[in-house]
Coordinates of C-alpha atoms in Angstrom, one line a residue:
M213 CA -57.4 -55.6 27.9
F214 CA -55.3 -58.5 27.1
L215 CA -55.1 -60.1 23.6
T216 CA -54.5 -63.7 23.0
G217 CA -51.4 -65.1 21.2
G218 CA -53.3 -65.4 17.7
C219 CA -54.8 -61.9 18.0
R220 CA -51.3 -60.4 18.9
M221 CA -49.8 -61.8 15.7
K222 CA -52.6 -60.4 13.5
V223 CA -52.3 -56.9 15.1
A224 CA -48.4 -57.1 14.6
R225 CA -48.8 -58.2 11.1
R226 CA -51.2 -55.3 10.3
A227 CA -49.0 -52.8 12.0
L228 CA -45.9 -54.1 10.1
G229 CA -47.9 -54.0 6.8
S230 CA -49.0 -50.5 7.5
C231 CA -45.4 -49.4 8.3
I232 CA -44.2 -50.9 4.9
I233 CA -47.0 -49.2 3.0
L234 CA -46.3 -45.9 4.6
F235 CA -42.5 -46.2 4.0
V236 CA -43.1 -47.1 0.2
A237 CA -45.5 -44.2 -0.1
L238 CA -43.0 -41.7 1.5
A239 CA -40.2 -42.9 -0.8
F240 CA -42.3 -42.5 -3.9
A241 CA -43.5 -39.0 -2.9
S242 CA -39.9 -37.8 -2.0
S243 CA -38.7 -39.0 -5.4
I244 CA -41.4 -37.1 -7.2
F245 CA -40.7 -33.9 -5.2
A246 CA -37.0 -34.4 -5.9
Q247 CA -37.7 -34.6 -9.7
A248 CA -40.0 -31.6 -9.5
E249 CA -37.4 -29.6 -7.8
T250 CA -34.8 -30.5 -10.4
E251 CA -37.2 -29.4 -13.1
V252 CA -37.8 -26.1 -11.4
E253 CA -34.0 -25.5 -11.1
T254 CA -33.5 -26.0 -14.8
L255 CA -36.5 -23.9 -15.6
E256 CA -35.1 -21.0 -13.5
G257 CA -32.0 -21.0 -15.8
V258 CA -34.2 -20.6 -18.8
Q259 CA -37.0 -18.3 -17.7
Q260 CA -36.3 -14.5 -17.5
E261 CA -38.7 -11.8 -16.4
T262 CA -39.6 -9.6 -19.3
A263 CA -41.2 -6.3 -19.5
P264 CA -44.2 -5.9 -21.8
G265 CA -43.0 -5.9 -25.5
E266 CA -39.8 -7.7 -24.8
A267 CA -39.1 -11.1 -26.3
V268 CA -37.8 -14.1 -24.4
I269 CA -34.8 -15.8 -26.1
Q270 CA -35.2 -19.6 -25.7
A271 CA -32.0 -21.7 -25.1
G272 CA -30.7 -23.0 -28.3
S273 CA -32.4 -20.5 -30.5
P274 CA -30.4 -18.6 -33.3
E275 CA -30.7 -15.3 -31.5
Q276 CA -28.7 -16.6 -28.5
V277 CA -25.1 -15.6 -28.6
A278 CA -22.7 -18.3 -27.4
P279 CA -19.4 -17.2 -25.7
T280 CA -16.4 -17.4 -28.0
E281 CA -14.0 -18.3 -25.2
P282 CA -14.3 -20.8 -22.3
E283 CA -14.7 -19.2 -19.0
A284 CA -11.5 -19.2 -17.0
R285 CA -11.5 -20.6 -13.5
V286 CA -10.1 -18.3 -10.7
M287 CA -8.2 -20.2 -8.1
P288 CA -7.5 -18.1 -4.9
T289 CA -3.9 -18.1 -3.7
G290 CA -2.0 -16.2 -1.0
S291 CA -1.2 -13.5 -3.6
A292 CA -3.0 -12.5 -6.7
A293 CA -5.6 -14.9 -8.0
S294 CA -4.4 -17.0 -10.9
V295 CA -6.3 -18.2 -13.9
A296 CA -6.2 -22.0 -14.6
P297 CA -6.5 -22.9 -18.2
E298 CA -9.1 -25.4 -19.4
P299 CA -7.6 -28.9 -19.6
A300 CA -6.9 -30.0 -23.2
V301 CA -9.6 -32.2 -24.6
P302 CA -8.0 -35.7 -25.4
T303 CA -8.2 -36.7 -29.0
E304 CA -10.2 -39.7 -29.9
A305 CA -8.1 -42.8 -29.6
K306 CA -7.5 -44.5 -32.9
P307 CA -8.9 -48.0 -33.2
T308 CA -6.3 -50.9 -33.3
E309 CA -6.6 -52.9 -36.5
W310 CA -5.0 -56.3 -37.1
V311 CA -3.7 -58.3 -40.0
W312 CA -2.7 -61.9 -40.5
G313 CA -0.7 -63.2 -43.4
E314 CA 2.7 -64.1 -45.0
V315 CA 5.8 -62.0 -44.8
V316 CA 6.9 -61.0 -48.3
S317 CA 9.9 -59.0 -47.3
V318 CA 11.7 -57.4 -44.3
D319 CA 13.5 -54.1 -44.7
A320 CA 15.5 -53.7 -41.5
A321 CA 17.1 -50.5 -42.6
N322 CA 13.7 -48.7 -42.9
K323 CA 12.1 -50.8 -40.2
Q324 CA 9.3 -52.1 -42.5
I325 CA 7.6 -55.4 -43.2
V326 CA 5.5 -56.2 -46.3
I327 CA 2.8 -58.8 -45.6
K328 CA 0.6 -60.6 -48.1
H329 CA -2.8 -61.2 -46.8
L330 CA -6.6 -61.5 -47.8
D331 CA -8.6 -58.3 -47.7
Y332 CA -11.9 -59.3 -46.1
D333 CA -13.8 -56.5 -47.7
T334 CA -12.8 -57.3 -51.3
Y335 CA -11.8 -61.0 -51.0
E336 CA -8.6 -60.2 -52.9
E337 CA -5.0 -60.9 -51.9
V338 CA -3.3 -57.6 -51.1
Q339 CA 0.1 -56.5 -49.6
T340 CA 0.3 -54.2 -46.6
I341 CA 3.3 -52.4 -45.4
L342 CA 3.9 -52.3 -41.6
K343 CA 6.2 -49.9 -40.1
V344 CA 8.0 -51.0 -36.9
G345 CA 8.4 -48.4 -34.2
D346 CA 10.5 -48.2 -31.0
K347 CA 7.5 -49.2 -29.0
T348 CA 6.6 -52.2 -31.1
L349 CA 6.5 -55.5 -29.1
F350 CA 7.5 -58.8 -30.6
E351 CA 6.3 -62.4 -29.6
N352 CA 8.2 -65.5 -30.6
V353 CA 11.1 -63.5 -32.1
A354 CA 13.6 -61.2 -30.3
A355 CA 13.6 -58.4 -32.9
L356 CA 12.9 -57.4 -36.5
G357 CA 15.9 -59.1 -37.9
D358 CA 14.7 -62.5 -36.7
I359 CA 11.5 -62.3 -39.1
K360 CA 12.1 -63.9 -42.5
A361 CA 10.3 -63.9 -45.8
G362 CA 7.7 -66.9 -45.7
N363 CA 7.0 -66.5 -42.0
H364 CA 3.4 -66.2 -41.0
L365 CA 2.4 -63.6 -38.5
T366 CA -0.3 -61.5 -36.9
A367 CA 0.1 -57.8 -36.3
D368 CA -1.9 -55.3 -34.3
F369 CA -1.4 -51.8 -35.8
K370 CA -2.7 -48.3 -35.8
I371 CA -3.0 -45.9 -38.7
V372 CA -0.8 -42.9 -37.8
E373 CA -0.3 -40.1 -40.4
G374 CA -1.2 -42.5 -43.2
S375 CA 1.3 -45.2 -42.1
N376 CA 0.4 -48.6 -40.5
V377 CA 2.5 -48.6 -37.3
A378 CA 2.8 -51.9 -35.6
D379 CA 2.0 -52.2 -31.9
L380 CA 2.4 -56.0 -31.6
I381 CA 4.0 -58.5 -33.9
V382 CA 3.4 -62.3 -33.2
V383 CA 5.3 -64.7 -35.5
E384 CA 3.7 -68.2 -35.7
K385 CA 6.0 -70.8 -34.1
D386 CA 5.5 -73.2 -37.0
A387 CA 6.6 -70.7 -39.5
Q388 CA 10.0 -70.2 -37.7
R389 CA 11.3 -73.8 -38.5

């Protein structure tokens, strides 16, 4: 039996539509099964078979005893197995703060700059001492000795052991004249 051109197109569209619907249904069903399988795996770690009269300890309950030391990882080698220590947890990076103000004084011997600026929390004029370290970068000046009282600058700094240590000091070009 031969179909005419218009009928062939209708049959082809229906077949294509059926294939797309079937594909979407299979994708949906597989995602549901994958989710259910993950839930079963997590439940297997929590559930334990108990004899009559025994209590089941839930994860996170006060009765659960946590290990006091992290588990060591054993790495096989040609000779005896060695224990690899856990990598050190990096400390939280301190946020970089900034200040813009007028230089009150420069102490090259102690590598410090005193800056007068507005405290935006209290709206009062305050003075801040910045320590200049070996890693401090300068912009528009070559070194600490080129900064003079009365210059305006912007500084990025971090608070390290109670001191404001400058990372970057940018002296305004107009203030250098």
